[in-house]
Amino acid sequence: MKGPVISNPARPKANAIVQRHKQVIMTSTMVPYPIVGECAEGALVSDPDGNVYLDFSSAVAVMNVGYNHPDVKKAILDQAERLVHFAGNDYYNARQVELAEKLVSITPGDFPKQVFFSNSGAESVECAFKLARRHTKKPCMLSFLGAFHGRTFGALSLSACQALHKKHFSPLVPQVLHVPYAYCYRCAYDLEYPSCDLWCAKYLDEVALRYSASEDIAALIAEPVQGEAGYIVPPQKFLAQIESTCRKKGILFIADEVQTGFARTGKMFASQHFGVYPDIITLSKALAAGLPMGATVSRAETADWDEGSHSNTMGGNLLSAAAALASISVIEKMNLCDRAQELGEHAMKRLRELKDESRLVGDVRGLGLMIGVEFVKDKGTKERAIEETERIIVEAFNNGLILLPVGLNCVRIAPPLNIDISLLDQGIGILENAVDKVAAG
Ligand SMILES: Cc1ncc(COP(=O)(O)O)c(C=O)c1O
C-alpha cells in the first residue's frame, strides 16, 4: 500500500458488511460513510473491495505508532505464545509490573506513583473518580463544559459534550459541576484572549468558594486539550492556573490524557506542555497500540484503597501490557514526540492557509498531531456549519481520506505520528479539495 486509491467506489462487499452490522450490532456508529477495515499498515487501511484509505483519525487516536507496527506485532505474538491472561488484579505477572514501572517513570512528576489497569478510557476515569471520592471523603467533582470522559455512569456524569450522550440516562452520579473551558474561539464569557486575563480559570476560585472546596469538592478533572468537544487547545497558562486553584483549595487535580497521551500532542503527555503535575492521570486509547487497555496513574499517597475496594478481571492483561511496552519503546526510539511536533507545525501551516482562503473554515487549532478544523457558515456569526461538515467528510472519504467528525462541526486531523510527510500532504490536499467543493455548493 503506497497511498489512497479508490478503485471500487461502489464498495459492494463493504456495503454488505455495513448492512449485516446494522442487523446484529447495537452500536450507534455515526460516521456517514461505509468504511470497513480489512488490512492496514502505517497510516493506510484497505477495505474488502480493494480500496485504500489514508486514515487521519488513527482509529480514534489509538494507532499513534501506525497500524501493524512490526515491533508491536512481534511483542503480541511472542506474548501470545507464552501466556495471554492471568487475572492481573488477583494474581501477579511481570509484564504489567514492567508496564506500571514504565508509566510511573514517563508520566509527569518525579514522585512515587501507583497504577491501576483496566480495559478502556471510561474505566480509567471511573477509577480516578472513585479514588478521588475515597481518598478525600468528599462528594463533589468539578469538570468542564465540552468535556468527554466516557460512557459509563461515572465518566458520563463528568462529561458535558453533547446532550445526546445523556438523553434518557438520568439519574446520573450527582454532585458534578461543569464550568466553562478555555474555548477561546467561542468564549463562554464573550471575552477575548489575552485581554480576558484568563477569566475562565480565575472564575474557578469563585466556584470553589461557593461550593466549600475544603468540605465538598473532591477533585477537578480536565482534558489538557479537549478532545471530543473539537480538539480545543487552551491558552498556555490555563491549566497551571486551575492546578494552582486546586492546590490552594485542597482539590485533587485529575488530567484525562486518554486522547492526548503517548506523544499525540508532541510531548509524551499533553500536561507536559503546560508544566502541570496532576495527582491522577487517566490513560487508554494509544496506550496498547490497538489492544484494549486503560490505566489510572496516581500519586502513591492518594492511592490509599483498602484491599479489594476496586478491582476487575481483565486489567493488566498480558497481551495488552506487552503491546503497550513495545509501543512506548517505538515512541521513544523513533522520537515520535518531536516528529508529531514537526509534522503538526507543517500541517497547521497549510491548514491556516486554508482558513485564510476558505469561507467555511472558522478556526484551526492544534498541538502536535492533534489538530481540529472548525467549519462555520459565516465567519462573523460563527454559525456552526454542521451539514457542510458532513458533506466535507463524505467528499474526503470518496477520495480516499478517512476524517472523523468531532464536536458538531469540526474534523480532527490525527494521523499516526510516524506518517510520511508526503502522505500527510496528500491527505491535506484531499481535505482542501473537499472544502473547496462544498464551499462552491
Ligand atoms: C478524553 C477521553 N476520556 C475518556 C474517553 C473514553 O474512552 P473509552 O471510549 O475507551 O471508554 C475518551 C474517548 O474518546 C476520551 O477522549
CSV table of C-alpha atoms and ligand atoms in Angstrom, one decimal:
chain,number,residue,atom,x,y,z
A,1,MET,CA,0.0,0.0,0.0
A,2,LYS,CA,1.6,3.3,-1.1
A,3,GLY,CA,-1.3,5.8,-0.9
A,4,PRO,CA,-5.0,6.2,-1.0
A,5,VAL,CA,-6.7,4.7,-4.1
A,6,ILE,CA,-10.4,4.3,-4.7
A,7,SER,CA,-10.5,1.5,-7.3
A,8,ASN,CA,-14.0,0.2,-6.5
A,9,PRO,CA,-16.2,3.2,-5.4
A,10,ALA,CA,-19.4,1.0,-5.5
A,11,ARG,CA,-17.9,-0.9,-2.5
A,12,PRO,CA,-20.3,-3.9,-2.7
A,13,LYS,CA,-18.5,-6.0,-0.1
A,14,ALA,CA,-18.1,-3.1,2.4
A,15,ASN,CA,-21.8,-2.1,1.9
A,16,ALA,CA,-22.9,-5.7,2.5
A,17,ILE,CA,-20.9,-5.8,5.8
A,18,VAL,CA,-22.4,-2.5,6.9
A,19,GLN,CA,-25.9,-3.9,6.3
A,20,ARG,CA,-25.2,-7.0,8.3
A,21,HIS,CA,-23.6,-4.9,11.0
A,22,LYS,CA,-26.8,-2.9,11.4
A,23,GLN,CA,-28.8,-6.0,11.8
A,24,VAL,CA,-26.9,-7.5,14.7
A,25,ILE,CA,-24.7,-4.9,16.3
A,26,MET,CA,-26.0,-2.5,18.9
A,27,THR,CA,-23.6,0.3,18.3
A,28,SER,CA,-24.5,3.9,17.5
A,29,THR,CA,-21.9,4.1,14.8
A,30,MET,CA,-22.3,7.5,13.3
A,31,VAL,CA,-19.7,8.0,10.5
A,32,PRO,CA,-21.6,9.0,7.4
A,33,TYR,CA,-19.7,6.6,5.2
A,34,PRO,CA,-19.1,2.8,4.8
A,35,ILE,CA,-15.5,2.3,6.0
A,36,VAL,CA,-14.9,-1.3,6.6
A,37,GLY,CA,-11.3,-2.1,7.6
A,38,GLU,CA,-9.7,-5.3,6.3
A,39,CYS,CA,-5.9,-4.8,6.4
A,40,ALA,CA,-3.8,-1.9,7.4
A,41,GLU,CA,-0.2,-0.7,7.5
A,42,GLY,CA,1.2,2.6,8.7
A,43,ALA,CA,-1.4,5.2,8.0
A,44,LEU,CA,-3.2,3.2,5.3
A,45,VAL,CA,-6.2,1.0,5.6
A,46,SER,CA,-7.7,-1.2,2.9
A,47,ASP,CA,-11.3,-2.3,2.6
A,48,PRO,CA,-12.7,-5.7,1.3
A,49,ASP,CA,-13.3,-4.1,-2.1
A,50,GLY,CA,-9.6,-3.3,-2.6
A,51,ASN,CA,-9.9,0.4,-1.9
A,52,VAL,CA,-7.1,2.0,0.1
A,53,TYR,CA,-7.8,4.9,2.5
A,54,LEU,CA,-5.5,7.3,4.4
A,55,ASP,CA,-6.6,7.4,8.0
A,56,PHE,CA,-6.5,10.9,9.6
A,57,SER,CA,-8.2,9.6,12.7
A,58,SER,CA,-5.8,6.8,13.7
A,59,ALA,CA,-8.9,4.8,14.6
A,60,VAL,CA,-9.9,7.4,17.1
A,61,ALA,CA,-6.4,8.5,18.3
A,62,VAL,CA,-5.3,4.9,19.0
A,63,MET,CA,-2.8,4.0,16.3
A,64,ASN,CA,-0.1,6.5,17.3
A,65,VAL,CA,2.7,4.2,16.1
A,66,GLY,CA,0.8,3.3,12.9
A,67,TYR,CA,-1.2,0.2,12.0
A,68,ASN,CA,0.6,-3.2,12.2
A,69,HIS,CA,3.9,-1.9,13.6
A,70,PRO,CA,6.4,-4.8,13.3
A,71,ASP,CA,7.7,-4.3,16.9
A,72,VAL,CA,4.2,-4.2,18.4
A,73,LYS,CA,3.1,-7.2,16.3
A,74,LYS,CA,6.1,-9.2,17.4
A,75,ALA,CA,5.6,-8.4,21.1
A,76,ILE,CA,1.9,-9.5,20.8
A,77,LEU,CA,2.8,-12.7,19.0
A,78,ASP,CA,5.7,-13.6,21.4
A,79,GLN,CA,3.4,-13.0,24.4
A,80,ALA,CA,0.6,-15.0,22.9
A,81,GLU,CA,2.9,-18.0,22.6
A,82,ARG,CA,3.5,-17.8,26.4
A,83,LEU,CA,0.5,-16.5,28.3
A,84,VAL,CA,-2.4,-14.3,27.3
A,85,HIS,CA,-4.3,-13.7,30.5
A,86,PHE,CA,-3.5,-14.2,34.2
A,87,ALA,CA,-6.0,-12.2,36.3
A,88,GLY,CA,-3.8,-9.1,36.8
A,89,ASN,CA,-5.7,-7.9,39.9
A,90,ASP,CA,-5.8,-11.3,41.6
A,91,TYR,CA,-2.5,-12.9,40.7
A,92,TYR,CA,0.8,-11.5,39.7
A,93,ASN,CA,2.6,-11.1,36.3
A,94,ALA,CA,5.9,-9.4,35.4
A,95,ARG,CA,4.5,-7.8,32.2
A,96,GLN,CA,2.1,-5.5,34.0
A,97,VAL,CA,4.7,-4.7,36.6
A,98,GLU,CA,7.2,-3.6,33.9
A,99,LEU,CA,4.5,-1.5,32.3
A,100,ALA,CA,3.5,0.1,35.5
A,101,GLU,CA,7.1,0.9,36.2
A,102,LYS,CA,7.4,2.5,32.8
A,103,LEU,CA,4.2,4.5,33.2
A,104,VAL,CA,5.4,5.8,36.6
A,105,SER,CA,8.7,6.9,35.1
A,106,ILE,CA,7.3,8.7,32.0
A,107,THR,CA,4.2,10.4,33.4
A,108,PRO,CA,4.8,14.0,34.7
A,109,GLY,CA,6.1,14.3,38.3
A,110,ASP,CA,9.1,12.8,40.0
A,111,PHE,CA,7.2,11.5,42.9
A,112,PRO,CA,6.1,8.0,43.9
A,113,LYS,CA,3.1,6.8,41.9
A,114,GLN,CA,0.9,3.7,41.5
A,115,VAL,CA,-1.0,2.4,38.6
A,116,PHE,CA,-4.4,0.6,38.3
A,117,PHE,CA,-5.0,-1.2,35.0
A,118,SER,CA,-8.4,-1.6,33.3
A,119,ASN,CA,-9.7,-2.1,29.8
A,120,SER,CA,-10.8,1.3,28.5
A,121,GLY,CA,-10.7,5.1,28.9
A,122,ALA,CA,-14.1,5.2,30.7
A,123,GLU,CA,-12.9,2.7,33.2
A,124,SER,CA,-9.7,4.6,33.8
A,125,VAL,CA,-11.8,7.6,34.6
A,126,GLU,CA,-14.2,5.6,36.8
A,127,CYS,CA,-11.2,4.5,38.8
A,128,ALA,CA,-10.0,8.1,39.2
A,129,PHE,CA,-13.5,9.3,40.2
A,130,LYS,CA,-13.8,6.6,42.9
A,131,LEU,CA,-10.3,7.1,44.1
A,132,ALA,CA,-10.9,10.9,44.4
A,133,ARG,CA,-14.0,10.4,46.5
A,134,ARG,CA,-12.5,7.7,48.6
A,135,HIS,CA,-9.2,9.5,49.3
A,136,THR,CA,-10.8,12.9,50.1
A,137,LYS,CA,-14.1,11.6,51.5
A,138,LYS,CA,-15.7,14.5,49.7
A,139,PRO,CA,-18.6,14.1,47.3
A,140,CYS,CA,-18.4,16.8,44.6
A,141,MET,CA,-16.5,16.8,41.3
A,142,LEU,CA,-15.7,19.8,39.1
A,143,SER,CA,-15.5,19.3,35.4
A,144,PHE,CA,-15.7,21.3,32.2
A,145,LEU,CA,-18.3,22.1,29.6
A,146,GLY,CA,-17.4,20.2,26.5
A,147,ALA,CA,-15.6,17.5,28.5
A,148,PHE,CA,-15.8,13.9,27.3
A,149,HIS,CA,-14.6,11.3,29.7
A,150,GLY,CA,-16.5,8.2,28.5
A,151,ARG,CA,-19.9,6.5,28.6
A,152,THR,CA,-20.1,4.6,31.9
A,153,PHE,CA,-22.2,6.3,34.5
A,154,GLY,CA,-19.4,8.0,36.4
A,155,ALA,CA,-17.5,9.0,33.3
A,156,LEU,CA,-20.7,10.2,31.6
A,157,SER,CA,-21.6,12.2,34.7
A,158,LEU,CA,-18.3,14.0,34.4
A,159,SER,CA,-18.9,14.7,30.7
A,160,ALA,CA,-20.8,17.6,29.2
A,161,CYS,CA,-20.0,17.2,25.5
A,162,GLN,CA,-23.3,16.5,23.7
A,163,ALA,CA,-26.8,16.5,25.2
A,164,LEU,CA,-27.4,13.3,23.2
A,165,HIS,CA,-24.9,11.4,25.3
A,166,LYS,CA,-27.0,11.8,28.4
A,167,LYS,CA,-30.5,11.7,26.9
A,168,HIS,CA,-32.7,9.3,29.0
A,169,PHE,CA,-29.9,8.0,31.1
A,170,SER,CA,-30.6,10.0,34.2
A,171,PRO,CA,-30.3,10.0,37.1
A,172,LEU,CA,-26.5,10.3,36.7
A,173,VAL,CA,-24.0,10.4,39.5
A,174,PRO,CA,-24.9,13.6,41.5
A,175,GLN,CA,-22.7,16.4,42.6
A,176,VAL,CA,-20.8,17.1,39.4
A,177,LEU,CA,-20.5,20.8,38.4
A,178,HIS,CA,-19.4,21.8,35.0
A,179,VAL,CA,-17.7,25.2,34.3
A,180,PRO,CA,-16.6,26.7,31.0
A,181,TYR,CA,-13.4,25.5,29.4
A,182,ALA,CA,-10.9,27.9,27.7
A,183,TYR,CA,-12.6,27.5,24.3
A,184,CYS,CA,-11.4,30.9,23.1
A,185,TYR,CA,-13.0,30.7,19.7
A,186,ARG,CA,-16.4,30.5,21.4
A,187,CYS,CA,-15.6,32.1,24.8
A,188,ALA,CA,-18.5,31.4,27.3
A,189,TYR,CA,-17.9,34.9,28.8
A,190,ASP,CA,-17.7,36.6,25.4
A,191,LEU,CA,-14.2,37.8,26.2
A,192,GLU,CA,-11.0,37.8,24.1
A,193,TYR,CA,-7.7,36.2,24.9
A,194,PRO,CA,-5.3,37.6,26.1
A,195,SER,CA,-7.1,40.7,27.3
A,196,CYS,CA,-9.5,38.4,29.3
A,197,ASP,CA,-6.6,37.6,31.6
A,198,LEU,CA,-7.9,34.0,31.6
A,199,TRP,CA,-11.1,34.9,33.4
A,200,CYS,CA,-12.4,31.3,32.9
A,201,ALA,CA,-9.5,30.0,35.0
A,202,LYS,CA,-9.9,32.7,37.7
A,203,TYR,CA,-13.6,32.0,37.9
A,204,LEU,CA,-12.8,28.6,39.5
A,205,ASP,CA,-11.7,30.4,42.7
A,206,GLU,CA,-15.3,31.8,42.9
A,207,VAL,CA,-16.8,28.4,42.3
A,208,ALA,CA,-14.5,26.7,44.9
A,209,LEU,CA,-15.5,29.4,47.4
A,210,ARG,CA,-19.3,28.9,46.8
A,211,TYR,CA,-19.0,25.2,47.0
A,212,SER,CA,-16.8,25.0,50.1
A,213,ALA,CA,-13.9,23.2,48.5
A,214,SER,CA,-12.4,22.2,51.8
A,215,GLU,CA,-15.5,20.2,52.7
A,216,ASP,CA,-17.2,19.3,49.5
A,217,ILE,CA,-15.1,19.2,46.3
A,218,ALA,CA,-13.0,16.0,45.9
A,219,ALA,CA,-11.4,16.7,42.5
A,220,LEU,CA,-11.3,18.6,39.3
A,221,ILE,CA,-11.0,16.7,36.1
A,222,ALA,CA,-9.7,18.3,32.9
A,223,GLU,CA,-8.6,17.2,29.5
A,224,PRO,CA,-5.3,19.1,28.8
A,225,VAL,CA,-6.6,19.5,25.2
A,226,GLN,CA,-10.3,18.9,24.9
A,227,GLY,CA,-10.9,16.0,22.6
A,228,GLU,CA,-14.5,15.2,21.6
A,229,ALA,CA,-15.5,18.8,22.1
A,230,GLY,CA,-13.5,19.7,19.0
A,231,TYR,CA,-9.8,19.4,19.7
A,232,ILE,CA,-9.7,22.6,21.8
A,233,VAL,CA,-6.2,23.8,22.9
A,234,PRO,CA,-6.4,26.1,25.9
A,235,PRO,CA,-4.0,29.1,26.3
A,236,GLN,CA,-0.6,28.3,27.8
A,237,LYS,CA,-1.4,29.3,31.4
A,238,PHE,CA,-4.9,27.9,31.7
A,239,LEU,CA,-4.0,24.5,33.2
A,240,ALA,CA,-1.4,25.9,35.5
A,241,GLN,CA,-3.9,28.3,36.9
A,242,ILE,CA,-6.6,25.8,37.5
A,243,GLU,CA,-4.0,23.4,39.0
A,244,SER,CA,-3.0,26.3,41.4
A,245,THR,CA,-6.6,26.8,42.5
A,246,CYS,CA,-6.8,23.1,43.2
A,247,ARG,CA,-3.7,23.2,45.3
A,248,LYS,CA,-4.8,26.2,47.3
A,249,LYS,CA,-8.2,24.7,48.0
A,250,GLY,CA,-7.2,21.1,48.6
A,251,ILE,CA,-8.9,19.8,45.5
A,252,LEU,CA,-7.3,16.8,43.6
A,253,PHE,CA,-6.3,17.6,40.1
A,254,ILE,CA,-7.1,14.8,37.6
A,255,ALA,CA,-5.8,15.1,34.0
A,256,ASP,CA,-7.7,12.9,31.5
A,257,GLU,CA,-5.0,12.1,28.9
A,258,VAL,CA,-6.9,9.2,27.3
A,259,GLN,CA,-6.8,11.0,24.0
A,260,THR,CA,-3.8,13.3,24.4
A,261,GLY,CA,-1.4,10.8,25.7
A,262,PHE,CA,1.5,8.9,24.1
A,263,ALA,CA,3.1,11.7,22.0
A,264,ARG,CA,-0.1,12.7,20.2
A,265,THR,CA,0.4,16.4,21.1
A,266,GLY,CA,4.2,16.5,20.6
A,267,LYS,CA,5.1,15.5,24.2
A,268,MET,CA,4.6,12.1,25.8
A,269,PHE,CA,1.7,13.6,27.8
A,270,ALA,CA,0.0,16.9,27.0
A,271,SER,CA,0.2,18.0,30.7
A,272,GLN,CA,4.0,18.4,30.0
A,273,HIS,CA,3.3,21.3,27.6
A,274,PHE,CA,1.6,23.2,30.4
A,275,GLY,CA,4.0,22.4,33.3
A,276,VAL,CA,1.3,20.8,35.4
A,277,TYR,CA,1.7,17.8,37.7
A,278,PRO,CA,-1.7,16.0,38.1
A,279,ASP,CA,-2.5,14.0,41.1
A,280,ILE,CA,-4.1,11.4,38.9
A,281,ILE,CA,-3.8,10.8,35.2
A,282,THR,CA,-6.1,8.6,33.1
A,283,LEU,CA,-4.8,6.8,30.1
A,284,SER,CA,-6.1,4.5,27.4
A,285,LYS,CA,-6.5,4.6,23.5
A,286,ALA,CA,-2.9,4.7,22.2
A,287,LEU,CA,-1.6,3.0,25.4
A,288,ALA,CA,-1.6,-0.5,24.0
A,289,ALA,CA,-1.5,0.4,20.3
A,290,GLY,CA,-4.9,-1.1,19.5
A,291,LEU,CA,-5.3,-3.7,22.2
A,292,PRO,CA,-7.8,-2.8,24.9
A,293,MET,CA,-6.2,-1.3,28.0
A,294,GLY,CA,-6.8,1.6,30.4
A,295,ALA,CA,-4.5,2.8,33.2
A,296,THR,CA,-5.0,5.2,36.1
A,297,VAL,CA,-1.8,6.6,37.4
A,298,SER,CA,-2.0,8.2,40.8
A,299,ARG,CA,0.3,9.8,43.3
A,300,ALA,CA,1.0,6.8,45.7
A,301,GLU,CA,-0.1,8.8,48.7
A,302,THR,CA,-3.5,9.4,47.1
A,303,ALA,CA,-4.0,5.7,46.1
A,304,ASP,CA,-5.0,4.6,49.6
A,305,TRP,CA,-7.6,1.9,48.7
A,306,ASP,CA,-8.5,-0.8,51.1
A,307,GLU,CA,-7.5,-4.2,49.8
A,308,GLY,CA,-10.3,-5.2,47.4
A,309,SER,CA,-12.0,-1.9,47.3
A,310,HIS,CA,-11.5,-1.6,43.5
A,311,SER,CA,-10.8,-4.3,41.0
A,312,ASN,CA,-11.6,-6.0,37.7
A,313,THR,CA,-11.0,-9.3,35.8
A,314,MET,CA,-9.0,-8.3,32.7
A,315,GLY,CA,-6.9,-5.4,34.0
A,316,GLY,CA,-3.2,-5.9,33.4
A,317,ASN,CA,-3.8,-8.3,30.6
A,318,LEU,CA,-0.5,-9.7,29.4
A,319,LEU,CA,-1.1,-9.2,25.7
A,320,SER,CA,-2.1,-5.6,26.2
A,321,ALA,CA,0.8,-5.0,28.5
A,322,ALA,CA,3.3,-6.5,26.0
A,323,ALA,CA,1.8,-4.3,23.2
A,324,ALA,CA,1.9,-1.2,25.4
A,325,LEU,CA,5.6,-1.8,26.3
A,326,ALA,CA,6.5,-2.3,22.7
A,327,SER,CA,4.5,0.8,21.6
A,328,ILE,CA,6.1,3.1,24.2
A,329,SER,CA,9.5,1.8,23.1
A,330,VAL,CA,8.7,2.6,19.5
A,331,ILE,CA,7.6,6.2,20.5
A,332,GLU,CA,10.9,6.7,22.4
A,333,LYS,CA,13.2,5.1,19.8
A,334,MET,CA,11.6,6.8,16.8
A,335,ASN,CA,11.4,10.1,18.7
A,336,LEU,CA,7.7,10.4,17.8
A,337,CYS,CA,7.2,13.3,20.2
A,338,ASP,CA,9.5,15.5,18.1
A,339,ARG,CA,8.0,14.1,14.9
A,340,ALA,CA,4.5,14.9,16.0
A,341,GLN,CA,5.6,18.4,16.8
A,342,GLU,CA,7.3,18.9,13.4
A,343,LEU,CA,4.5,17.3,11.3
A,344,GLY,CA,1.9,19.2,13.4
A,345,GLU,CA,3.6,22.5,12.6
A,346,HIS,CA,3.7,21.6,8.9
A,347,ALA,CA,0.1,20.6,8.8
A,348,MET,CA,-1.0,23.7,10.8
A,349,LYS,CA,0.7,26.0,8.4
A,350,ARG,CA,-1.2,24.5,5.4
A,351,LEU,CA,-4.5,24.4,7.3
A,352,ARG,CA,-4.1,28.0,8.4
A,353,GLU,CA,-3.7,28.9,4.7
A,354,LEU,CA,-6.9,27.0,4.0
A,355,LYS,CA,-8.6,29.0,6.8
A,356,ASP,CA,-7.5,32.3,5.2
A,357,GLU,CA,-8.7,31.2,1.8
A,358,SER,CA,-12.0,29.4,2.5
A,359,ARG,CA,-15.2,30.9,3.7
A,360,LEU,CA,-16.1,27.7,5.5
A,361,VAL,CA,-13.1,27.3,7.8
A,362,GLY,CA,-13.7,29.3,11.0
A,363,ASP,CA,-10.9,28.0,13.2
A,364,VAL,CA,-7.8,25.8,13.1
A,365,ARG,CA,-6.1,24.9,16.3
A,366,GLY,CA,-3.9,22.1,17.5
A,367,LEU,CA,-0.9,20.8,19.4
A,368,GLY,CA,1.4,18.3,17.7
A,369,LEU,CA,-0.7,16.0,15.5
A,370,MET,CA,-3.9,16.7,17.4
A,371,ILE,CA,-5.5,19.3,15.2
A,372,GLY,CA,-9.1,20.5,14.9
A,373,VAL,CA,-10.6,22.3,12.0
A,374,GLU,CA,-13.9,24.0,12.7
A,375,PHE,CA,-16.4,24.8,9.9
A,376,VAL,CA,-18.8,27.7,10.1
A,377,LYS,CA,-21.4,29.1,7.8
A,378,ASP,CA,-20.3,32.6,8.4
A,379,LYS,CA,-17.0,33.8,9.9
A,380,GLY,CA,-18.7,36.7,11.5
A,381,THR,CA,-21.6,35.0,13.3
A,382,LYS,CA,-19.6,31.7,13.7
A,383,GLU,CA,-22.9,29.8,13.0
A,384,ARG,CA,-21.9,26.1,13.0
A,385,ALA,CA,-21.8,24.5,9.6
A,386,ILE,CA,-23.0,21.1,10.7
A,387,GLU,CA,-24.4,19.8,7.4
A,388,GLU,CA,-21.4,21.2,5.4
A,389,THR,CA,-19.0,19.4,7.8
A,390,GLU,CA,-20.7,16.1,7.0
A,391,ARG,CA,-20.5,16.8,3.2
A,392,ILE,CA,-16.8,17.6,3.5
A,393,ILE,CA,-16.2,14.3,5.4
A,394,VAL,CA,-18.1,12.3,2.8
A,395,GLU,CA,-16.4,14.1,-0.1
A,396,ALA,CA,-13.0,13.4,1.5
A,397,PHE,CA,-13.9,9.7,2.0
A,398,ASN,CA,-14.9,9.3,-1.6
A,399,ASN,CA,-11.4,10.4,-2.4
A,400,GLY,CA,-9.7,8.1,0.0
A,401,LEU,CA,-9.3,10.1,3.2
A,402,ILE,CA,-10.8,9.0,6.5
A,403,LEU,CA,-11.8,12.0,8.5
A,404,LEU,CA,-13.6,11.6,11.8
A,405,PRO,CA,-16.0,14.3,12.9
A,406,VAL,CA,-15.5,15.9,16.3
A,407,GLY,CA,-17.7,18.4,18.1
A,408,LEU,CA,-20.7,19.2,15.9
A,409,ASN,CA,-18.9,21.0,13.1
A,410,CYS,CA,-15.2,20.1,13.3
A,411,VAL,CA,-13.0,17.4,11.9
A,412,ARG,CA,-9.9,16.0,13.6
A,413,ILE,CA,-6.5,15.7,11.9
A,414,ALA,CA,-4.9,13.0,14.0
A,415,PRO,CA,-3.0,10.6,11.7
A,416,PRO,CA,-0.4,8.1,13.0
A,417,LEU,CA,2.6,10.0,14.3
A,418,ASN,CA,5.1,8.2,12.0
A,419,ILE,CA,3.1,9.1,8.9
A,420,ASP,CA,5.2,10.0,5.8
A,421,ILE,CA,5.2,13.8,5.2
A,422,SER,CA,4.2,13.2,1.6
A,423,LEU,CA,1.1,11.2,2.7
A,424,LEU,CA,0.3,13.9,5.2
A,425,ASP,CA,0.4,16.4,2.4
A,426,GLN,CA,-1.7,14.2,0.2
A,427,GLY,CA,-4.3,13.9,2.9
A,428,ILE,CA,-4.4,17.7,3.5
A,429,GLY,CA,-4.7,18.1,-0.3
A,430,ILE,CA,-7.8,15.8,-0.3
A,431,LEU,CA,-9.3,17.8,2.6
A,432,GLU,CA,-8.6,21.2,0.8
A,433,ASN,CA,-10.3,19.9,-2.4
A,434,ALA,CA,-13.3,18.7,-0.3
A,435,VAL,CA,-13.7,22.0,1.4
A,436,ASP,CA,-13.5,23.9,-1.9
A,437,LYS,CA,-16.1,21.7,-3.5
A,438,VAL,CA,-18.5,22.0,-0.6
A,439,ALA,CA,-17.9,25.8,-0.4
A,440,ALA,CA,-18.7,26.1,-4.1
A,441,GLY,CA,-22.1,24.5,-3.4
B,1,LIG,C1,-10.5,12.2,26.9
B,1,LIG,C2,-11.3,10.9,26.9
B,1,LIG,N1,-11.5,10.3,28.0
B,1,LIG,C3,-12.2,9.1,28.1
B,1,LIG,C4,-12.6,8.6,26.9
B,1,LIG,C5,-13.4,7.2,26.9
B,1,LIG,O1,-12.6,6.2,26.4
B,1,LIG,P1,-13.2,4.8,26.0
B,1,LIG,O2,-14.0,5.1,24.8
B,1,LIG,O3,-12.1,3.9,25.8
B,1,LIG,O4,-14.1,4.4,27.1
B,1,LIG,C6,-12.4,9.2,25.7
B,1,LIG,C7,-12.9,8.6,24.4
B,1,LIG,O5,-12.9,9.2,23.4
B,1,LIG,C8,-11.7,10.4,25.7
B,1,LIG,O6,-11.4,11.1,24.5
